[in-house]
Amino acid sequence: QLELVESGGGLVQAGGSLRLSCAASGRTNSRYGMGWFRQAPGKDREFVAAISSGSGKTSYADSVKGRFTISRDNAKNTVYLQMNSLKPEDTAVYFCAADFDGLPTSTKNDYDSWGQGTQVTVSS
């Protein structure tokens, strides 16, 4: 069983930065694709960013391109989301997820394992 634990969330002013981490334990595998999603109150969970296994190909939602960067450290079984130039509309619970097929998919139903989430609040 794969366990994912997010950390690094918090309260930040607009224009600030945060770095989220997602630590994997259990049945870890560097061949997993990893993604970040977010869910604001009353809204559906939406794709933020993803990174493939192997080549580390990345994909981003249009709303975060140029501001967020996803990366992974396979030796540490950890995936990161560097968030810069944060906006109030980035406020949400952020979840990481693993795709056992290794793809940087933006489709939440493709993911096989999820963390519990970490709250990010951006004040104006």
PDB file of C-alpha atoms in Angstrom:
ATOM      1  CA  GLN A   1       0.000   0.000   0.000  1.00  0.00           C
ATOM      2  CA  LEU A   2       1.252   3.472  -0.882  1.00  0.00           C
ATOM      3  CA  GLU A   3       0.834   6.286   1.643  1.00  0.00           C
ATOM      4  CA  LEU A   4       1.146   9.925   0.624  1.00  0.00           C
ATOM      5  CA  VAL A   5       1.503  12.737   3.156  1.00  0.00           C
ATOM      6  CA  GLU A   6       1.411  16.395   2.162  1.00  0.00           C
ATOM      7  CA  SER A   7       3.011  19.216   4.123  1.00  0.00           C
ATOM      8  CA  GLY A   8       4.034  22.835   3.702  1.00  0.00           C
ATOM      9  CA  GLY A   9       0.654  24.501   3.515  1.00  0.00           C
ATOM     10  CA  GLY A  10      -0.213  27.619   5.462  1.00  0.00           C
ATOM     11  CA  LEU A  11      -1.320  31.234   5.340  1.00  0.00           C
ATOM     12  CA  VAL A  12       0.518  33.616   3.024  1.00  0.00           C
ATOM     13  CA  GLN A  13      -0.121  37.065   1.615  1.00  0.00           C
ATOM     14  CA  ALA A  14      -0.852  37.580  -2.044  1.00  0.00           C
ATOM     15  CA  GLY A  15       2.376  37.660  -4.022  1.00  0.00           C
ATOM     16  CA  GLY A  16       4.099  35.336  -1.587  1.00  0.00           C
ATOM     17  CA  SER A  17       5.447  31.832  -2.014  1.00  0.00           C
ATOM     18  CA  LEU A  18       5.023  28.392  -0.493  1.00  0.00           C
ATOM     19  CA  ARG A  19       6.590  25.031  -1.202  1.00  0.00           C
ATOM     20  CA  LEU A  20       4.451  21.961  -0.710  1.00  0.00           C
ATOM     21  CA  SER A  21       5.949  18.533  -0.183  1.00  0.00           C
ATOM     22  CA  CYS A  22       4.430  15.113  -0.703  1.00  0.00           C
ATOM     23  CA  ALA A  23       6.274  12.276   0.999  1.00  0.00           C
ATOM     24  CA  ALA A  24       5.556   8.734  -0.132  1.00  0.00           C
ATOM     25  CA  SER A  25       5.978   5.610   1.981  1.00  0.00           C
ATOM     26  CA  GLY A  26       5.043   1.988   1.726  1.00  0.00           C
ATOM     27  CA  ARG A  27       4.969   0.630  -1.814  1.00  0.00           C
ATOM     28  CA  THR A  28       6.969   3.494  -3.250  1.00  0.00           C
ATOM     29  CA  ASN A  29       8.037   3.328  -6.865  1.00  0.00           C
ATOM     30  CA  SER A  30       9.922   5.906  -8.902  1.00  0.00           C
ATOM     31  CA  ARG A  31       7.899   4.778 -11.934  1.00  0.00           C
ATOM     32  CA  TYR A  32       4.731   6.406 -10.573  1.00  0.00           C
ATOM     33  CA  GLY A  33       3.460   9.563 -12.162  1.00  0.00           C
ATOM     34  CA  MET A  34       2.701  12.171  -9.527  1.00  0.00           C
ATOM     35  CA  GLY A  35       0.198  14.970  -9.539  1.00  0.00           C
ATOM     36  CA  TRP A  36      -1.069  17.875  -7.485  1.00  0.00           C
ATOM     37  CA  PHE A  37      -4.736  18.790  -7.352  1.00  0.00           C
ATOM     38  CA  ARG A  38      -6.631  21.365  -5.321  1.00  0.00           C
ATOM     39  CA  GLN A  39     -10.141  21.808  -4.044  1.00  0.00           C
ATOM     40  CA  ALA A  40     -11.681  25.056  -2.904  1.00  0.00           C
ATOM     41  CA  PRO A  41     -14.861  25.106  -0.769  1.00  0.00           C
ATOM     42  CA  GLY A  42     -17.907  24.278  -2.847  1.00  0.00           C
ATOM     43  CA  LYS A  43     -15.858  23.456  -5.932  1.00  0.00           C
ATOM     44  CA  ASP A  44     -14.695  20.294  -7.652  1.00  0.00           C
ATOM     45  CA  ARG A  45     -11.167  19.021  -7.223  1.00  0.00           C
ATOM     46  CA  GLU A  46      -9.095  20.436 -10.056  1.00  0.00           C
ATOM     47  CA  PHE A  47      -5.784  19.595 -11.646  1.00  0.00           C
ATOM     48  CA  VAL A  48      -2.790  21.769 -10.812  1.00  0.00           C
ATOM     49  CA  ALA A  49       0.378  20.023 -12.021  1.00  0.00           C
ATOM     50  CA  ALA A  50       1.828  16.611 -12.768  1.00  0.00           C
ATOM     51  CA  ILE A  51       5.179  14.994 -13.397  1.00  0.00           C
ATOM     52  CA  SER A  52       5.911  11.726 -15.122  1.00  0.00           C
ATOM     53  CA  SER A  53       8.223   8.995 -14.010  1.00  0.00           C
ATOM     54  CA  GLY A  54      11.500   8.571 -15.871  1.00  0.00           C
ATOM     55  CA  SER A  55      12.026  11.700 -17.988  1.00  0.00           C
ATOM     56  CA  GLY A  56      10.163  13.889 -15.526  1.00  0.00           C
ATOM     57  CA  LYS A  57       7.882  15.390 -18.148  1.00  0.00           C
ATOM     58  CA  THR A  58       5.620  17.987 -16.563  1.00  0.00           C
ATOM     59  CA  SER A  59       2.216  19.450 -17.242  1.00  0.00           C
ATOM     60  CA  TYR A  60       0.379  22.369 -15.660  1.00  0.00           C
ATOM     61  CA  ALA A  61      -3.046  23.888 -15.491  1.00  0.00           C
ATOM     62  CA  ASP A  62      -3.226  27.154 -17.415  1.00  0.00           C
ATOM     63  CA  SER A  63      -4.091  29.006 -14.222  1.00  0.00           C
ATOM     64  CA  VAL A  64      -0.725  28.186 -12.619  1.00  0.00           C
ATOM     65  CA  LYS A  65       1.666  28.112 -15.597  1.00  0.00           C
ATOM     66  CA  GLY A  66       4.666  30.324 -15.001  1.00  0.00           C
ATOM     67  CA  ARG A  67       3.956  30.534 -11.255  1.00  0.00           C
ATOM     68  CA  PHE A  68       4.063  26.934  -9.998  1.00  0.00           C
ATOM     69  CA  THR A  69       6.764  24.320 -10.517  1.00  0.00           C
ATOM     70  CA  ILE A  70       6.459  20.615  -9.823  1.00  0.00           C
ATOM     71  CA  SER A  71       9.548  18.508  -9.189  1.00  0.00           C
ATOM     72  CA  ARG A  72      10.466  15.172  -7.676  1.00  0.00           C
ATOM     73  CA  ASP A  73      13.331  13.640  -5.749  1.00  0.00           C
ATOM     74  CA  ASN A  74      13.097   9.898  -6.258  1.00  0.00           C
ATOM     75  CA  ALA A  75      15.861   9.204  -3.727  1.00  0.00           C
ATOM     76  CA  LYS A  76      13.698  10.845  -1.065  1.00  0.00           C
ATOM     77  CA  ASN A  77      10.375   9.552  -2.433  1.00  0.00           C
ATOM     78  CA  THR A  78       9.148  13.126  -2.374  1.00  0.00           C
ATOM     79  CA  VAL A  79       7.377  15.392  -4.823  1.00  0.00           C
ATOM     80  CA  TYR A  80       7.345  19.159  -4.469  1.00  0.00           C
ATOM     81  CA  LEU A  81       5.160  21.990  -5.646  1.00  0.00           C
ATOM     82  CA  GLN A  82       6.860  25.378  -5.581  1.00  0.00           C
ATOM     83  CA  MET A  83       4.190  28.060  -5.661  1.00  0.00           C
ATOM     84  CA  ASN A  84       5.196  31.641  -6.402  1.00  0.00           C
ATOM     85  CA  SER A  85       3.205  34.829  -6.979  1.00  0.00           C
ATOM     86  CA  LEU A  86       0.298  33.363  -5.072  1.00  0.00           C
ATOM     87  CA  LYS A  87      -3.171  34.810  -5.549  1.00  0.00           C
ATOM     88  CA  PRO A  88      -6.259  34.663  -3.320  1.00  0.00           C
ATOM     89  CA  GLU A  89      -7.874  32.371  -5.910  1.00  0.00           C
ATOM     90  CA  ASP A  90      -5.143  29.815  -5.200  1.00  0.00           C
ATOM     91  CA  THR A  91      -6.707  29.245  -1.777  1.00  0.00           C
ATOM     92  CA  ALA A  92      -7.678  25.581  -1.490  1.00  0.00           C
ATOM     93  CA  VAL A  93      -6.796  22.251   0.018  1.00  0.00           C
ATOM     94  CA  TYR A  94      -3.950  20.808  -2.038  1.00  0.00           C
ATOM     95  CA  PHE A  95      -3.699  17.065  -2.602  1.00  0.00           C
ATOM     96  CA  CYS A  96      -0.963  14.959  -4.101  1.00  0.00           C
ATOM     97  CA  ALA A  97      -1.709  11.748  -5.939  1.00  0.00           C
ATOM     98  CA  ALA A  98       0.092   8.858  -7.601  1.00  0.00           C
ATOM     99  CA  ASP A  99      -0.649   7.371 -11.003  1.00  0.00           C
ATOM    100  CA  PHE A 100       0.647   3.821 -11.149  1.00  0.00           C
ATOM    101  CA  ASP A 101       0.944   4.034 -14.952  1.00  0.00           C
ATOM    102  CA  GLY A 102       3.648   6.684 -14.601  1.00  0.00           C
ATOM    103  CA  LEU A 103       1.948   9.332 -16.719  1.00  0.00           C
ATOM    104  CA  PRO A 104       1.673  13.096 -16.029  1.00  0.00           C
ATOM    105  CA  THR A 105      -2.082  12.954 -16.434  1.00  0.00           C
ATOM    106  CA  SER A 106      -4.435  15.814 -15.595  1.00  0.00           C
ATOM    107  CA  THR A 107      -7.410  13.483 -15.130  1.00  0.00           C
ATOM    108  CA  LYS A 108      -8.124  12.888 -11.460  1.00  0.00           C
ATOM    109  CA  ASN A 109      -9.778   9.516 -12.112  1.00  0.00           C
ATOM    110  CA  ASP A 110      -6.475   8.215 -13.524  1.00  0.00           C
ATOM    111  CA  TYR A 111      -4.838   8.479 -10.110  1.00  0.00           C
ATOM    112  CA  ASP A 112      -4.656   5.449  -7.864  1.00  0.00           C
ATOM    113  CA  SER A 113      -3.596   6.802  -4.494  1.00  0.00           C
ATOM    114  CA  TRP A 114      -4.233  10.129  -2.739  1.00  0.00           C
ATOM    115  CA  GLY A 115      -2.945  12.025   0.246  1.00  0.00           C
ATOM    116  CA  GLN A 116      -5.129  13.736   2.841  1.00  0.00           C
ATOM    117  CA  GLY A 117      -4.345  17.256   1.699  1.00  0.00           C
ATOM    118  CA  THR A 118      -2.804  20.424   3.089  1.00  0.00           C
ATOM    119  CA  GLN A 119      -4.542  23.785   3.381  1.00  0.00           C
ATOM    120  CA  VAL A 120      -3.195  26.780   1.491  1.00  0.00           C
ATOM    121  CA  THR A 121      -4.749  30.167   2.257  1.00  0.00           C
ATOM    122  CA  VAL A 122      -3.734  33.296   0.368  1.00  0.00           C
ATOM    123  CA  SER A 123      -4.874  36.588   1.849  1.00  0.00           C
ATOM    124  CA  SER A 124      -5.417  39.712  -0.244  1.00  0.00           C
TER     125      SER A 124
END
